[in-house]
mmCIF file of C-alpha atoms in Angstrom:
data_model
loop_
_atom_site.group_PDB
_atom_site.id
_atom_site.type_symbol
_atom_site.label_atom_id
_atom_site.label_comp_id
_atom_site.label_asym_id
_atom_site.label_seq_id
_atom_site.Cartn_x
_atom_site.Cartn_y
_atom_site.Cartn_z
ATOM 1 C CA UNK A 15 28.391 -9.742 5.552
ATOM 2 C CA UNK A 16 25.269 -9.117 7.811
ATOM 3 C CA UNK A 17 22.090 -9.087 6.341
ATOM 4 C CA UNK A 18 19.277 -6.471 7.445
ATOM 5 C CA UNK A 19 16.460 -8.526 9.196
ATOM 6 C CA UNK A 20 13.371 -7.679 7.340
ATOM 7 C CA UNK A 21 10.131 -9.202 9.460
ATOM 8 C CA UNK A 22 7.211 -10.574 7.120
ATOM 9 C CA UNK A 23 5.423 -7.169 7.592
ATOM 10 C CA UNK A 24 8.385 -5.363 6.085
ATOM 11 C CA UNK A 25 8.340 -7.903 3.058
ATOM 12 C CA UNK A 26 4.359 -7.332 2.837
ATOM 13 C CA UNK A 27 4.521 -3.565 2.833
ATOM 14 C CA UNK A 28 6.828 -3.739 0.091
ATOM 15 C CA UNK A 29 4.948 -5.757 -2.018
ATOM 16 C CA UNK A 30 2.461 -3.476 -1.344
ATOM 17 C CA UNK A 31 4.115 -0.308 -1.750
ATOM 18 C CA UNK A 32 5.025 -1.740 -5.338
ATOM 19 C CA UNK A 33 1.387 -2.689 -6.197
ATOM 20 C CA UNK A 34 -0.089 0.587 -5.210
ATOM 21 C CA UNK A 35 2.506 2.458 -7.184
ATOM 22 C CA UNK A 36 1.522 0.753 -10.007
ATOM 23 C CA UNK A 37 -2.193 0.659 -9.800
ATOM 24 C CA UNK A 38 -1.548 4.784 -9.090
ATOM 25 C CA UNK A 39 0.098 4.965 -12.714
ATOM 26 C CA UNK A 40 -2.838 3.006 -14.395
ATOM 27 C CA UNK A 41 -5.355 6.011 -15.700
ATOM 28 C CA UNK A 42 -7.756 6.008 -12.644
ATOM 29 C CA UNK A 43 -9.434 9.663 -12.774
ATOM 30 C CA UNK A 44 -12.583 8.937 -11.383
ATOM 31 C CA UNK A 45 -13.021 9.875 -7.425
ATOM 32 C CA UNK A 46 -15.694 7.053 -7.095
ATOM 33 C CA UNK A 47 -13.046 4.762 -8.493
ATOM 34 C CA UNK A 48 -10.048 5.945 -6.148
ATOM 35 C CA UNK A 49 -12.852 5.537 -3.167
ATOM 36 C CA UNK A 50 -13.543 2.050 -4.158
ATOM 37 C CA UNK A 51 -10.119 1.079 -4.391
ATOM 38 C CA UNK A 52 -9.014 2.760 -0.885
ATOM 39 C CA UNK A 53 -12.380 0.733 0.784
ATOM 40 C CA UNK A 54 -11.174 -2.465 -0.973
ATOM 41 C CA UNK A 55 -7.370 -1.825 0.556
ATOM 42 C CA UNK A 56 -8.988 -1.011 3.801
ATOM 43 C CA UNK A 57 -11.401 -3.620 4.135
ATOM 44 C CA UNK A 58 -8.262 -6.515 2.952
ATOM 45 C CA UNK A 59 -5.902 -4.866 5.478
ATOM 46 C CA UNK A 60 -8.601 -5.252 8.017
ATOM 47 C CA UNK A 61 -8.971 -8.919 6.730
ATOM 48 C CA UNK A 62 -5.342 -9.814 7.030
ATOM 49 C CA UNK A 63 -5.522 -8.714 10.914
ATOM 50 C CA UNK A 64 -3.828 -5.209 10.274
ATOM 51 C CA UNK A 65 -4.884 -1.931 11.050
ATOM 52 C CA UNK A 66 -3.845 1.524 10.123
ATOM 53 C CA UNK A 67 -1.699 3.238 12.511
ATOM 54 C CA UNK A 68 -0.834 6.455 10.878
ATOM 55 C CA UNK A 69 -0.404 8.336 7.503
ATOM 56 C CA UNK A 70 2.829 10.699 7.497
ATOM 57 C CA UNK A 71 3.101 13.259 4.598
ATOM 58 C CA UNK A 72 6.987 13.276 3.955
ATOM 59 C CA UNK A 73 8.394 16.402 1.941
ATOM 60 C CA UNK A 74 11.924 16.173 0.430
ATOM 61 C CA UNK A 75 13.769 18.644 -1.673
ATOM 62 C CA UNK A 76 16.060 16.794 -4.612
ATOM 63 C CA UNK A 77 18.871 19.272 -6.232
ATOM 64 C CA UNK A 78 18.451 17.690 -10.231
ATOM 65 C CA UNK A 79 21.736 18.617 -11.543
ATOM 66 C CA UNK A 80 20.430 18.641 -14.965
ATOM 67 C CA UNK A 81 17.738 20.839 -14.331
ATOM 68 C CA UNK A 82 20.434 23.125 -12.084
ATOM 69 C CA UNK A 83 17.159 23.348 -9.598
ATOM 70 C CA UNK A 84 15.902 21.842 -6.487
ATOM 71 C CA UNK A 85 12.596 19.922 -6.484
ATOM 72 C CA UNK A 86 9.935 19.312 -4.160
ATOM 73 C CA UNK A 87 9.090 15.491 -3.888
ATOM 74 C CA UNK A 88 5.956 14.203 -1.594
ATOM 75 C CA UNK A 89 5.210 10.759 -0.254
ATOM 76 C CA UNK A 90 3.055 9.724 2.287
ATOM 77 C CA UNK A 91 4.507 6.935 4.638
ATOM 78 C CA UNK A 92 1.448 4.923 5.594
ATOM 79 C CA UNK A 93 1.906 2.525 8.498
ATOM 80 C CA UNK A 94 0.209 -0.800 9.348
ATOM 81 C CA UNK A 95 -0.162 -2.813 12.557
ATOM 82 C CA UNK A 96 -0.956 -6.344 12.490
ATOM 83 C CA UNK A 97 -2.754 -7.221 15.497
ATOM 84 C CA UNK A 98 -1.640 -10.669 16.205
ATOM 85 C CA UNK A 99 1.971 -10.804 15.099
ATOM 86 C CA UNK A 100 2.389 -7.407 16.983
ATOM 87 C CA UNK A 101 4.424 -5.917 14.426
ATOM 88 C CA UNK A 102 4.345 -2.733 12.712
ATOM 89 C CA UNK A 103 5.690 -1.716 9.473
ATOM 90 C CA UNK A 104 5.038 0.871 6.665
ATOM 91 C CA UNK A 105 4.851 1.759 2.844
ATOM 92 C CA UNK A 106 4.773 4.768 0.817
ATOM 93 C CA UNK A 107 2.813 5.941 -1.646
ATOM 94 C CA UNK A 108 4.444 8.737 -3.821
ATOM 95 C CA UNK A 109 3.145 11.847 -5.447
ATOM 96 C CA UNK A 110 3.415 10.753 -9.257
ATOM 97 C CA UNK A 111 0.274 12.428 -10.357
ATOM 98 C CA UNK A 112 -2.675 13.828 -9.086
ATOM 99 C CA UNK A 113 -4.578 11.311 -7.881
ATOM 100 C CA UNK A 114 -2.025 9.786 -5.274
ATOM 101 C CA UNK A 115 -2.838 12.509 -2.662
ATOM 102 C CA UNK A 116 -6.678 11.599 -3.246
ATOM 103 C CA UNK A 117 -5.980 8.259 -2.962
ATOM 104 C CA UNK A 118 -4.125 8.684 0.600
ATOM 105 C CA UNK A 119 -6.962 10.988 1.836
ATOM 106 C CA UNK A 120 -9.568 8.234 0.973
ATOM 107 C CA UNK A 121 -7.478 5.529 2.095
ATOM 108 C CA UNK A 122 -7.169 7.462 5.786
ATOM 109 C CA UNK A 123 -11.144 8.039 5.438
ATOM 110 C CA UNK A 124 -11.619 4.202 4.982
ATOM 111 C CA UNK A 125 -9.592 3.123 7.738
ATOM 112 C CA UNK A 126 -10.503 5.540 10.697
ATOM 113 C CA UNK A 127 -13.267 3.668 11.642
ATOM 114 C CA UNK A 128 -11.502 0.304 11.951
ATOM 115 C CA UNK A 129 -8.158 1.918 13.698
ATOM 116 C CA UNK A 130 -7.938 0.842 17.227
ATOM 117 C CA UNK A 131 -10.514 -2.093 16.600
ATOM 118 C CA UNK A 132 -8.589 -5.190 17.246
ATOM 119 C CA UNK A 133 -11.516 -6.994 18.350
ATOM 120 C CA UNK A 134 -12.831 -6.810 14.533
ATOM 121 C CA UNK A 135 -9.836 -7.891 12.439
ATOM 122 C CA UNK A 136 -9.073 -10.598 10.753
ATOM 123 C CA UNK A 137 -6.438 -13.215 11.120
ATOM 124 C CA UNK A 138 -3.226 -14.154 9.683
ATOM 125 C CA UNK A 139 -0.043 -15.775 10.254
ATOM 126 C CA UNK A 140 3.624 -14.876 9.608
ATOM 127 C CA UNK A 141 3.559 -17.299 6.517
ATOM 128 C CA UNK A 142 0.605 -16.155 5.236
ATOM 129 C CA UNK A 143 1.456 -12.888 5.280
ATOM 130 C CA UNK A 144 4.826 -13.769 3.821
ATOM 131 C CA UNK A 145 3.183 -15.867 1.036
ATOM 132 C CA UNK A 146 0.767 -12.938 0.108
ATOM 133 C CA UNK A 147 3.875 -10.649 0.106
ATOM 134 C CA UNK A 148 5.409 -13.051 -2.480
ATOM 135 C CA UNK A 149 2.415 -13.449 -4.466
ATOM 136 C CA UNK A 150 2.055 -10.126 -5.132
ATOM 137 C CA UNK A 151 5.272 -9.930 -6.428
ATOM 138 C CA UNK A 152 4.550 -12.336 -8.908
ATOM 139 C CA UNK A 153 1.584 -10.947 -9.647
ATOM 140 C CA UNK A 154 3.349 -7.722 -10.640
ATOM 141 C CA UNK A 155 5.508 -9.364 -12.672
ATOM 142 C CA UNK A 156 2.906 -11.504 -14.682
ATOM 143 C CA UNK A 157 1.577 -8.518 -15.476
ATOM 144 C CA UNK A 158 3.975 -5.696 -16.445
ATOM 145 C CA UNK A 159 2.064 -3.592 -18.825
ATOM 146 C CA UNK A 160 -1.372 -4.082 -17.630
ATOM 147 C CA UNK A 161 -3.715 -1.081 -17.822
ATOM 148 C CA UNK A 162 -6.448 -2.339 -15.118
ATOM 149 C CA UNK A 163 -4.372 -3.546 -12.531
ATOM 150 C CA UNK A 164 -6.073 -3.141 -9.751
ATOM 151 C CA UNK A 165 -9.195 -5.057 -11.359
ATOM 152 C CA UNK A 166 -6.833 -7.809 -12.227
ATOM 153 C CA UNK A 167 -5.283 -7.878 -8.642
ATOM 154 C CA UNK A 168 -8.741 -7.748 -7.152
ATOM 155 C CA UNK A 169 -10.153 -10.251 -9.323
ATOM 156 C CA UNK A 170 -7.070 -12.891 -8.189
ATOM 157 C CA UNK A 171 -7.142 -12.051 -4.618
ATOM 158 C CA UNK A 172 -10.797 -12.375 -4.350
ATOM 159 C CA UNK A 173 -11.175 -15.269 -5.851
ATOM 160 C CA UNK A 174 -8.169 -17.049 -5.024
#
C-alpha cells in the first residue's frame, strides 16, 4: 500500500490544529485573551519562519440522520507558508463555540502586517518543524484535561 506523503509543514499544521482546537474549547470569553492568544501565535509562527498566506471560510451542510435535518458547519482554513522551506500547508479552526470566529479574525489581523515580508521572518529547519509538531502532540497527550491549555503551552514553549 502506498502511504501518502506528509511534509514537515503538514505534520506541524496537524499539531497546531489540534492545539488550537483544545485551546478554544477552554473557557475563554474575554476578547483581550483572544487577542493575546492570536498575537502570541502570530509572533510564534513568524519566529519559526512562517507567514500567513490566507484565511478562507468554509461552510458545509451536513445531514444529521438522527435529527432528520441539515446542519451547517463552519470552519476556517488557515494557510501557513514557510519562507525558507518554500512549503505551504494549512490547518483548520472549527466553529465549536463563539470564540472561534473571534480568534480567526484576531489571528488574521495580527498576521496582516507580517504577510509578504519574508525578510523579517525567523528561521527553522525541516527537522525543527517536525520536532515541534511531535512536541505539541506530546504536550497535548500529557495534559488531556487541562483547563488552561494556552498558559501551559506558552510557558513550556517560551521557556523550553
